[in-house]
Amino acid sequence: MSLRIFLSLFFLSNVFASYKYETILEDLDDAWSFVFLDEETILYTELPGNLKIVNLVDKTITDISNPPVVHYASQGGLSEVILDPKFELNRKIYLSYSAKDKNNKSTLFLSSAELIDNSLKNIKVIFEANAPRRTSVHLGAKIAFMKDGTLLLNSGDGFDHREKAQYLDNHFGKIIRINSDGSIPKDNPFINVEGALPEIYSYGHRNMQGLVITSSGDVYEHEHGPKGGDEMNLIEPSLNYGWPAITYGIDYSGAVISPFTEKEGMEQPLLHWTPSIAPSDMVYYEQDSYPELTNTFLVTALVSKDVKKVRFNNNTNYQESLFSELNQRLRNIEVSPGGIIYLLTDGPGGKLIKVLPEER
Amino acid sequence: MKLTKNIFAVFAASLFTVLLITPITSISNLLWLSSVDMPITLWSSFEVILFDFQRLGMPLFVVFTIAFILAFSVAGLISKYTNYGGKYLYALAGAVAIGFALILMVELLFQTQLLGGNRSLTGKILHWVAGFCGGYFFYNLFSVDRTYTFIVRFFGIFYAYLLLGFVLNWIFTPAIAAAEFGFILDQLSDDAQNALLRDFTSFFVATFLFSILGAITLNPTWFFSAGVIYYGAAIFNLTAIYVHGTPYNKIYIGEIILGTLPTLLALTILYKNRTQKKHE
């Protein structure tokens, strides 16, 4: 009976949910991520290496000078930007990007910098992934602050190096945990394991592009599968999430990656999407501007061109497709301090779209 | 006839090379899985190798056919205008074709190595060797006079190769196979699951075997049998739509195509047999 009431309320609440959209910006050059400085101002990245500030009211765009030099190719470039939790005091931001290492291979970098007078000062590389690759693909590159002030960074499997996601002597297919100055937290799970890199927090990942820490401190991640097998996981330290030894997908070529979908000692996803939706970003919506979305995960998708609203209840996931009428490959989603959802579309000619709940 | 024969010799060499190459990726993958203590068995190995032959093999067949057409044409010109020629020239052309095709797939198309078995030096050498064998096979096909039966046999085997995907899906991953036909397997009753799995698997395995047997024996009855089954499926699909009121679908088009090919093969064999008897 309670299930029936729950389902009735669930569907009823969504029957009346429709949204209006306002295109704030157009013709963005491979914009990849953005963050709110305040309700009216965002800072956003473009893969070619541009960092810009936008006033959302008068729509003026200002270039930030002195961004890090990036290796812009394929999926690589200037990726994620986030603010320090004490940004108001220290003006610090964090940027992930692909750049060439000393051997001229592309890898993932994380830098901190101070945003002062539309320029980056005191840029410091705080992490360089031991994940060199010929082609700048499957970088991951999402960053998030944990409740204890440490930073998590997704470091993808590099595609050609997928098997290395199962070994702890490299940063392919790992979630990295470091302090905001680049030092290594003393309670990292593999810090005392011989042969393991001490920054590793969890392993066995593919190309992770969603990383969320809820107000309760739980860490959720999603990752692109190959053909099928996109996953959403609850991340715990030291755990092995199985890629590529277990997977629900097959290779792009059609080849079998693994005939196995589970094994003891390897974590099962909270959910998997087969066929793939290509999840690109995620927020956990905890505000109330859209009551039907409160306390749900919102996952942007490139292939299904929508946002998946995901809710978990007793190990069962409930999903709903939102914003599909936009018919856009969605790259990023953020929530303003006031609880308004903004979407970033993918690729050259991208748009920043504001989602307004319709008057009810 | 000669040109047609040469084209089908390329197709056959390409399929033969696919047969040699796809296990390289399968086995390299299985070896790695085994190295991380995944419980690889003979059955799971068999599953991986067969799936790779069918699913990975399809796009490779197209790529290799294009590469072979170019390489064997050049080999033909060299053979015609110089003193060089023979089976080793074509074998070498095959190796070069596969080597270049695999390099260009990375450099021009994907920028990543899609073929897992081609990531190591050993794997690369094995791919070139497979190309060499493919070229050698091609020479053996086109250098000997062949009748129409060569083309019929190729089509029979290629038809079976297409059906192999259905066969493998129903045997190894029935839930996925069922989903492709609109069934959610675990929501069916036990009896319904059993009926679905046994009937669909039997349907595809039978037509697969009919085609293989037709290609081997050149007995038109085998091909007719496959044709009758798929034409039947198309007719009763339309009956279900227009007589019993099920929703319209376009699956009958695929069923007609799958019925037509073996029927044409059977008719060709009958026609040729009759013509031969007249000449006798």
XYZ file of C-alpha atoms in Angstrom:
640
model
C 0.000 0.000 0.000
C 2.769 2.410 0.959
C 4.505 1.642 -2.316
C 1.325 2.533 -4.188
C 1.036 5.850 -2.335
C 4.703 6.541 -2.990
C 4.381 5.814 -6.700
C 1.208 7.892 -6.953
C 2.865 10.870 -5.316
C 5.989 10.328 -7.387
C 4.149 10.428 -10.686
C 1.688 13.109 -9.590
C 4.478 15.433 -8.594
C 5.969 15.122 -12.058
C 2.840 15.350 -14.150
C 2.688 19.045 -13.399
C 6.406 19.712 -13.650
C 7.271 21.606 -16.779
C 10.015 24.067 -17.280
C 10.813 27.259 -19.071
C 14.254 27.937 -20.387
C 16.275 31.039 -20.994
C 19.413 30.909 -23.117
C 21.927 33.073 -21.304
C 24.982 32.543 -23.515
C 25.548 31.174 -27.008
C 28.484 30.260 -29.231
C 30.670 29.071 -26.399
C 33.898 27.469 -27.551
C 33.834 23.922 -26.147
C 32.744 25.109 -22.706
C 33.271 22.313 -20.193
C 32.391 23.460 -16.689
C 31.313 26.447 -14.651
C 30.928 27.567 -11.090
C 28.951 30.346 -9.421
C 30.856 33.201 -7.813
C 27.489 34.637 -6.749
C 23.915 34.508 -7.998
C 24.726 36.734 -10.967
C 28.264 35.751 -11.851
C 29.836 32.568 -13.086
C 33.340 31.476 -13.883
C 33.566 28.996 -16.746
C 36.167 27.010 -18.646
C 36.543 26.271 -22.321
C 38.580 23.241 -23.373
C 40.958 25.253 -25.621
C 42.297 26.833 -22.420
C 40.057 29.820 -21.798
C 38.788 30.835 -18.391
C 36.086 33.488 -18.377
C 33.817 35.381 -16.035
C 30.261 36.122 -17.088
C 27.761 38.508 -15.611
C 24.494 36.639 -16.104
C 22.414 39.831 -15.988
C 24.113 41.998 -18.602
C 25.799 38.943 -20.197
C 29.200 40.568 -20.374
C 32.074 38.152 -20.700
C 35.528 38.901 -19.350
C 38.617 36.826 -20.103
C 40.701 35.773 -17.156
C 44.358 36.275 -17.947
C 47.187 33.886 -17.194
C 45.336 30.562 -17.284
C 47.497 27.417 -17.233
C 48.905 26.175 -20.532
C 46.853 23.170 -21.566
C 47.120 20.409 -24.136
C 43.918 20.982 -26.093
C 43.274 17.904 -28.201
C 40.565 15.303 -28.501
C 38.824 15.260 -25.075
C 41.622 17.160 -23.342
C 42.048 20.800 -22.419
C 40.986 23.086 -19.609
C 38.359 21.057 -17.815
C 36.925 21.614 -14.362
C 36.927 24.756 -12.247
C 35.823 24.868 -8.612
C 36.113 27.388 -5.796
C 37.898 26.912 -2.519
C 35.372 26.574 0.348
C 36.932 29.787 1.721
C 36.989 31.566 -1.625
C 35.521 34.763 -0.175
C 38.593 35.037 2.026
C 41.421 33.568 -0.045
C 40.149 33.977 -3.667
C 41.515 30.492 -4.448
C 40.214 28.396 -7.297
C 41.192 24.934 -8.560
C 41.525 23.916 -12.177
C 41.950 20.489 -13.757
C 43.356 20.188 -17.250
C 45.381 18.052 -19.583
C 48.916 19.155 -20.361
C 52.166 17.622 -21.531
C 54.426 16.028 -18.945
C 58.226 16.058 -19.052
C 58.180 13.153 -21.533
C 55.856 15.058 -23.849
C 52.934 12.755 -23.012
C 49.525 14.100 -22.131
C 48.315 13.682 -18.575
C 45.980 15.190 -16.007
C 47.012 18.157 -13.886
C 45.360 19.931 -10.981
C 46.411 23.468 -10.132
C 45.399 26.025 -7.573
C 45.466 29.760 -8.242
C 44.206 33.018 -6.831
C 41.634 34.926 -8.834
C 42.576 38.570 -8.445
C 41.505 41.410 -10.756
C 40.453 39.083 -13.559
C 43.809 37.388 -13.546
C 45.201 34.180 -12.072
C 48.031 34.711 -9.585
C 50.203 32.288 -7.630
C 49.392 29.346 -9.881
C 50.663 26.145 -8.345
C 50.468 22.632 -9.760
C 49.258 20.610 -6.784
C 48.883 17.282 -8.562
C 50.226 15.694 -11.738
C 48.739 12.294 -12.528
C 51.086 9.413 -13.132
C 48.942 8.537 -16.112
C 50.815 9.511 -19.289
C 49.008 8.844 -22.532
C 49.570 9.443 -26.204
C 46.064 10.725 -26.862
C 44.284 13.078 -24.522
C 41.196 10.984 -23.802
C 39.400 9.563 -20.787
C 40.830 12.073 -18.350
C 37.948 12.205 -15.874
C 39.014 15.587 -14.461
C 36.135 16.311 -12.089
C 37.071 17.880 -8.757
C 35.140 18.163 -5.498
C 35.844 19.127 -1.909
C 35.052 16.562 0.773
C 33.535 17.620 4.056
C 36.951 17.399 5.731
C 38.465 19.931 3.331
C 40.416 17.441 1.225
C 40.066 17.379 -2.566
C 38.876 14.519 -4.707
C 39.876 14.341 -8.356
C 38.709 11.859 -10.995
C 41.569 10.459 -13.045
C 40.247 8.452 -15.995
C 41.624 5.259 -17.489
C 43.156 6.793 -20.629
C 41.264 4.321 -22.879
C 44.352 2.491 -24.178
C 45.450 1.850 -20.590
C 42.243 0.431 -19.176
C 43.863 -2.599 -17.530
C 45.997 -0.250 -15.389
C 42.820 0.783 -13.549
C 43.244 -2.477 -11.587
C 46.803 -1.723 -10.427
C 47.726 0.708 -7.683
C 51.089 1.820 -9.097
C 49.568 4.425 -11.405
C 46.745 6.968 -11.547
C 44.767 5.514 -14.467
C 41.148 4.855 -13.479
C 41.514 6.169 -9.929
C 39.844 8.662 -7.657
C 42.580 10.781 -6.124
C 42.440 12.395 -2.687
C 44.853 15.173 -1.742
C 44.929 18.202 0.522
C 44.257 21.570 -1.056
C 47.991 22.371 -0.980
C 48.824 19.155 -2.848
C 50.076 17.228 0.177
C 48.737 13.761 0.878
C 46.221 13.219 3.680
C 47.652 10.896 6.305
C 44.463 8.828 6.416
C 44.457 7.962 2.712
C 43.655 4.254 2.334
C 46.791 3.158 0.483
C 49.328 5.458 2.119
C 51.079 2.579 3.858
C 50.658 -0.009 1.103
C 53.916 -0.880 -0.582
C 53.913 -0.225 -4.309
C 50.671 1.760 -4.183
C 50.533 5.457 -4.983
C 49.487 7.242 -1.802
C 47.044 9.654 -3.464
C 44.680 6.846 -4.498
C 41.297 6.855 -2.780
C 39.467 4.236 -4.873
C 40.241 2.335 -8.062
C 38.819 0.276 -10.899
C 37.136 3.224 -12.622
C 36.784 4.124 -16.288
C 36.038 7.684 -17.456
C 34.402 9.377 -14.489
C 32.606 12.615 -15.205
C 30.287 13.074 -12.293
C 31.516 13.638 -8.767
C 29.228 14.804 -6.001
C 29.612 15.088 -2.270
C 26.271 15.441 -0.542
C 25.678 17.532 2.556
C 25.875 14.324 4.567
C 29.387 13.736 3.197
C 28.618 10.775 0.956
C 30.632 10.609 -2.259
C 28.814 9.689 -5.449
C 30.439 9.281 -8.818
C 29.314 8.280 -12.279
C 31.389 7.141 -15.187
C 31.081 6.502 -18.880
C 30.952 2.822 -19.701
C 32.052 1.620 -23.119
C 29.083 0.529 -25.277
C 26.638 0.101 -22.399
C 27.599 -0.119 -18.758
C 27.600 3.555 -17.717
C 27.695 3.403 -13.940
C 26.757 5.379 -10.874
C 28.643 4.426 -7.731
C 28.733 5.261 -4.050
C 32.432 5.770 -3.402
C 34.137 4.397 -0.310
C 37.875 4.582 0.356
C 40.080 1.712 -0.806
C 37.361 -0.080 -2.752
C 37.783 -1.588 -6.194
C 34.965 -0.716 -8.598
C 35.917 -3.458 -11.022
C 36.724 -1.843 -14.378
C 37.658 -3.521 -16.699
C 37.504 -6.918 -14.976
C 33.750 -6.609 -14.503
C 31.497 -4.481 -16.657
C 28.000 -4.326 -18.076
C 29.263 -2.952 -21.375
C 31.135 -4.185 -24.432
C 33.922 -2.439 -26.302
C 33.187 0.161 -28.995
C 34.668 -2.308 -31.477
C 32.086 -4.895 -30.454
C 34.673 -6.995 -28.613
C 33.926 -8.475 -25.225
C 35.805 -6.594 -22.499
C 34.891 -9.079 -19.829
C 32.299 -11.837 -19.693
C 31.864 -11.019 -15.991
C 29.567 -8.480 -14.361
C 30.389 -9.231 -10.736
C 33.108 -10.651 -8.561
C 33.723 -10.794 -4.859
C 35.943 -7.901 -3.809
C 34.684 -5.680 -6.609
C 31.864 -3.224 -6.048
C 28.584 -3.282 -7.914
C 27.274 0.046 -9.208
C 24.226 1.617 -7.614
C 22.817 1.565 -11.114
C 24.058 1.088 -14.626
C 22.765 2.483 -17.874
C 22.696 0.015 -20.755
C 22.465 1.208 -23.470
C 24.726 4.110 -22.605
C 23.422 7.585 -21.926
C 26.968 9.051 -21.703
C 26.657 10.767 -18.308
C 28.675 13.980 -18.267
C 28.038 15.717 -14.955
C 25.917 15.477 -11.841
C 24.566 17.530 -8.955
C 22.637 16.525 -5.888
C 19.821 19.041 -5.722
C 19.145 19.988 -2.112
C 17.366 23.336 -2.569
C 13.646 23.863 -3.041
C 13.228 26.075 -6.121
C 11.941 23.002 -7.926
C 10.250 20.996 -5.143
C 9.889 17.904 -7.314
C 13.667 17.775 -7.702
C 14.650 18.264 -4.078
C 16.960 15.549 -2.761
C 17.470 13.936 -6.147
C 20.530 13.448 -8.291
C 20.464 15.273 -11.604
C 22.694 13.640 -14.190
C 23.371 15.357 -17.506
C 23.772 13.086 -20.504
C 25.393 13.559 -23.881
C 23.812 10.710 -25.816
C 20.306 10.665 -24.371
C 20.321 14.487 -24.505
C 18.509 14.954 -21.240
C 18.968 15.102 -17.507
C 18.260 11.928 -15.582
C 16.574 12.596 -12.287
C 17.705 9.749 -10.060
C 16.377 8.873 -6.642
C 17.282 5.857 -4.533
C 14.882 4.140 -2.192
C 15.664 0.836 -0.479
C 18.303 -0.181 -3.026
C 15.932 0.555 -5.886
C 16.555 3.449 -8.224
C 13.821 5.569 -9.739
C 14.639 7.547 -12.831
C 12.950 10.155 -14.902
C 14.060 12.043 -17.999
C 14.055 15.842 -17.726
C 14.697 18.687 -20.159
C 14.744 16.362 -23.175
C 12.779 18.968 -25.139
C 16.009 20.965 -25.355
C 17.374 18.136 -27.523
C 20.944 19.096 -26.677
C 23.997 17.120 -25.665
C 24.336 18.350 -22.107
C 27.861 18.778 -20.768
C 27.450 20.307 -17.345
C 24.890 21.202 -14.707
C 25.217 23.590 -11.783
C 22.886 25.044 -9.209
C 23.131 28.729 -8.327
C 23.341 29.794 -4.683
C 19.649 30.650 -4.980
C 18.757 27.154 -6.187
C 18.303 27.837 -9.921
C 19.523 25.150 -12.320
C 21.794 26.052 -15.218
C 22.790 23.703 -18.033
C 25.783 23.852 -20.334
C 25.525 22.249 -23.758
C 28.389 20.367 -25.329
C 30.879 21.192 -28.047
C 31.611 24.229 -30.206
C 28.679 26.632 -30.322
C 27.619 25.602 -26.844
C 24.969 27.367 -24.797
C 24.385 28.214 -21.177
C 20.724 27.630 -20.417
C 18.823 28.700 -17.315
C 15.985 26.440 -16.216
C 13.006 28.141 -14.612
C 10.192 26.242 -13.017
C 6.922 27.203 -14.662
C 4.542 29.229 -12.570
C 2.234 26.784 -10.877
C 32.846 -14.358 -64.262
C 36.541 -13.863 -63.549
C 36.009 -10.421 -62.014
C 33.088 -11.704 -59.956
C 35.173 -14.615 -58.818
C 38.016 -12.282 -57.805
C 35.654 -10.065 -55.802
C 34.301 -13.038 -53.937
C 37.837 -14.303 -53.410
C 38.562 -10.971 -51.673
C 35.415 -11.326 -49.544
C 36.363 -14.858 -48.605
C 39.967 -13.892 -47.807
C 38.674 -11.021 -45.703
C 36.357 -13.280 -43.714
C 39.152 -15.802 -43.297
C 41.459 -13.059 -41.966
C 38.739 -11.914 -39.553
C 38.550 -15.494 -38.329
C 42.293 -15.413 -37.631
C 42.474 -11.902 -36.172
C 39.557 -11.645 -33.770
C 40.868 -14.415 -31.460
C 44.062 -12.364 -30.972
C 42.050 -9.695 -29.177
C 39.919 -12.308 -27.410
C 42.870 -14.307 -26.149
C 44.931 -11.292 -25.071
C 41.891 -10.104 -23.123
C 41.290 -13.543 -21.597
C 44.941 -13.805 -20.582
C 44.745 -10.458 -18.791
C 41.486 -11.366 -17.059
C 43.052 -14.603 -15.939
C 46.075 -12.687 -14.601
C 43.804 -10.716 -12.255
C 42.203 -13.923 -10.976
C 38.978 -13.714 -12.900
C 37.429 -17.183 -13.120
C 38.030 -17.839 -16.799
C 36.743 -21.234 -17.931
C 36.679 -23.029 -21.250
C 33.014 -22.084 -21.597
C 33.608 -18.368 -20.942
C 36.602 -18.425 -23.297
C 34.469 -20.034 -25.981
C 31.820 -17.364 -25.417
C 34.319 -14.489 -25.723
C 36.015 -15.880 -28.851
C 32.732 -16.517 -30.658
C 31.205 -13.168 -29.713
C 34.350 -11.356 -30.837
C 34.395 -13.261 -34.125
C 30.869 -12.086 -34.822
C 30.603 -8.584 -33.302
C 34.188 -7.367 -33.601
C 34.516 -9.242 -36.882
C 31.728 -7.378 -38.679
C 33.400 -3.933 -38.811
C 36.801 -5.543 -39.371
C 35.408 -7.447 -42.346
C 34.492 -4.141 -44.005
C 37.871 -2.553 -43.229
C 39.856 -5.593 -44.349
C 37.855 -5.945 -47.557
C 38.681 -2.359 -48.552
C 42.344 -2.848 -47.596
C 42.573 -6.125 -49.506
C 40.953 -4.713 -52.653
C 43.617 -1.998 -52.771
C 46.521 -4.270 -51.839
C 45.613 -7.129 -54.164
C 45.005 -4.712 -57.049
C 48.528 -3.352 -56.589
C 49.871 -6.902 -56.297
C 48.029 -7.775 -59.515
C 49.643 -4.851 -61.347
C 53.094 -5.763 -60.043
C 52.509 -9.327 -61.092
C 51.388 -8.249 -64.560
C 54.173 -5.782 -65.361
C 57.160 -7.315 -63.572
C 58.686 -10.693 -63.030
C 57.537 -10.717 -59.447
C 54.360 -12.540 -58.604
C 52.923 -15.670 -57.129
C 51.484 -16.585 -53.796
C 54.097 -14.830 -51.674
C 53.504 -11.502 -53.382
C 49.814 -11.694 -52.477
C 50.627 -12.930 -49.000
C 52.950 -9.973 -48.496
C 50.284 -7.650 -49.883
C 47.839 -9.084 -47.342
C 50.250 -8.464 -44.468
C 50.939 -4.901 -45.595
C 47.217 -4.253 -46.068
C 46.357 -5.364 -42.539
C 49.332 -3.516 -41.051
C 48.391 -0.244 -42.756
C 44.677 -0.672 -42.067
C 45.303 -1.063 -38.355
C 47.702 1.886 -38.230
C 45.338 4.125 -40.198
C 42.377 3.147 -38.018
C 44.287 4.658 -35.093
C 45.906 7.634 -36.790
C 43.072 8.783 -39.024
C 39.932 7.650 -37.248
C 40.052 6.958 -33.537
C 43.410 8.182 -32.167
C 43.143 5.244 -29.778
C 43.758 1.546 -30.236
C 40.329 -0.026 -30.517
C 41.730 -3.500 -31.112
C 42.878 -4.704 -27.711
C 44.975 -7.456 -29.267
C 46.965 -4.929 -31.320
C 48.375 -3.009 -28.343
C 51.468 -5.163 -27.849
C 54.288 -5.884 -30.296
C 53.428 -9.583 -30.215
C 49.837 -8.731 -31.037
C 50.908 -6.518 -33.938
C 53.127 -9.266 -35.380
C 50.279 -11.773 -35.103
C 47.987 -9.373 -36.991
C 50.534 -9.045 -39.794
C 50.893 -12.837 -39.905
C 47.107 -13.135 -40.153
C 47.164 -10.658 -43.062
C 49.920 -12.731 -44.686
C 47.757 -15.851 -44.369
C 44.776 -13.906 -45.747
C 46.768 -12.926 -48.840
C 47.981 -16.482 -49.302
C 44.394 -17.724 -49.006
C 43.259 -15.173 -51.597
C 45.897 -16.368 -54.065
C 44.769 -19.950 -53.634
C 41.169 -18.958 -54.283
C 41.686 -16.865 -57.389
C 44.501 -18.833 -59.019
C 42.374 -21.947 -59.445
C 39.402 -22.177 -61.810
C 36.229 -22.141 -59.788
C 32.563 -22.531 -60.661
C 29.483 -20.745 -59.348
C 29.541 -23.079 -56.317
C 32.350 -21.001 -54.840
C 30.070 -17.937 -54.731
C 27.109 -19.942 -53.412
C 29.265 -21.390 -50.671
C 30.588 -17.954 -49.742
C 27.067 -16.537 -49.466
C 25.935 -19.567 -47.461
C 28.752 -19.140 -44.973
C 28.363 -15.358 -44.817
C 24.637 -15.766 -44.184
C 25.460 -18.135 -41.321
C 27.989 -15.579 -40.050
C 25.225 -12.947 -39.908
C 22.945 -15.347 -38.025
C 25.733 -16.254 -35.615
C 25.095 -13.012 -33.715
C 21.511 -14.089 -32.927
C 22.648 -17.609 -32.087
C 25.291 -16.425 -29.617
C 22.980 -13.879 -28.011
C 20.268 -16.478 -27.404
C 22.725 -19.044 -26.063
C 24.968 -16.856 -23.908
C 23.034 -13.667 -23.101
C 19.356 -14.596 -23.405
C 18.108 -11.652 -21.335
C 19.706 -9.193 -23.769
C 18.507 -11.219 -26.758
C 14.978 -11.295 -25.353
C 15.052 -7.539 -24.699
C 15.856 -6.940 -28.375
C 12.554 -8.636 -29.194
C 10.616 -6.654 -26.593
C 10.614 -9.217 -23.764
C 11.756 -8.444 -20.237
C 12.881 -11.943 -19.422
C 12.738 -11.873 -15.640
C 9.211 -10.471 -15.723
C 7.907 -13.548 -17.548
C 6.635 -16.647 -15.760
C 9.027 -19.591 -15.515
C 7.143 -21.478 -18.212
C 7.089 -18.465 -20.505
C 10.838 -17.911 -19.998
C 11.499 -21.528 -20.851
C 9.301 -21.421 -23.948
C 10.863 -18.181 -25.151
C 14.428 -19.354 -24.708
C 14.013 -22.822 -26.190
C 11.936 -21.721 -29.197
C 13.942 -18.651 -30.169
C 17.277 -20.403 -29.642
C 16.105 -23.373 -31.658
C 14.800 -21.071 -34.412
C 18.125 -19.290 -34.906
C 20.363 -22.324 -34.341
C 18.344 -24.328 -36.862
C 18.531 -21.717 -39.614
C 22.231 -21.186 -38.858
C 22.879 -24.925 -39.252
C 20.720 -25.178 -42.383
C 22.866 -22.540 -44.016
C 26.153 -24.182 -43.006
C 24.899 -27.563 -44.241
C 23.700 -25.962 -47.485
C 27.145 -24.414 -48.040
C 28.883 -27.721 -47.366
C 26.604 -30.092 -49.312
C 25.221 -27.682 -51.947
C 21.914 -29.465 -51.417
C 19.253 -26.789 -52.095
C 16.888 -28.331 -49.547
C 18.919 -26.885 -46.680
C 18.758 -23.367 -48.078
C 15.048 -23.741 -48.890
C 14.434 -24.830 -45.310
C 16.025 -21.647 -43.963
C 14.060 -19.588 -46.479
C 10.757 -21.225 -45.562
C 11.295 -20.493 -41.870
C 12.009 -16.783 -42.391
C 9.278 -16.311 -44.997
C 6.964 -18.057 -42.542
C 8.020 -15.658 -39.810
C 7.300 -12.705 -42.113
C 3.886 -14.049 -43.150
C 2.794 -14.774 -39.592
C 4.174 -11.447 -38.408
C 1.848 -9.728 -40.901
C -0.961 -12.082 -39.861
C -0.433 -11.036 -36.253
C -0.592 -7.372 -37.241
C -3.519 -7.415 -39.650
C -5.575 -10.370 -38.405
C -4.904 -10.445 -34.693
C -4.434 -6.708 -34.193
C -0.911 -6.544 -32.719
C 0.914 -3.234 -33.200
C 2.611 -2.629 -36.532
C 6.330 -3.332 -36.744
C 8.864 -3.504 -39.523
C 10.522 -6.733 -38.449
C 8.874 -8.532 -41.355
C 11.184 -6.628 -43.743
C 14.228 -8.180 -42.086
C 12.522 -11.561 -42.118
C 11.827 -11.283 -45.845
C 15.469 -10.372 -46.469
C 16.656 -13.280 -44.338
C 14.299 -15.588 -46.208
C 15.199 -14.318 -49.657
C 18.952 -14.906 -49.535
C 18.880 -18.672 -48.843
C 15.946 -19.069 -51.238
C 17.963 -17.416 -54.011
C 20.904 -19.676 -53.220
C 18.656 -22.723 -53.419
C 17.142 -21.557 -56.721
C 20.613 -20.903 -58.144
C 21.721 -24.420 -57.293
C 18.538 -25.880 -58.844
C 18.932 -23.786 -61.995
C 22.593 -24.687 -62.410
C 21.894 -28.360 -61.787
C 19.147 -28.331 -64.440
C 21.384 -26.516 -66.953
C 24.168 -29.005 -66.384
C 21.789 -31.928 -66.950
C 20.600 -30.400 -70.239
C 24.205 -30.158 -71.450
C 24.784 -33.768 -70.481
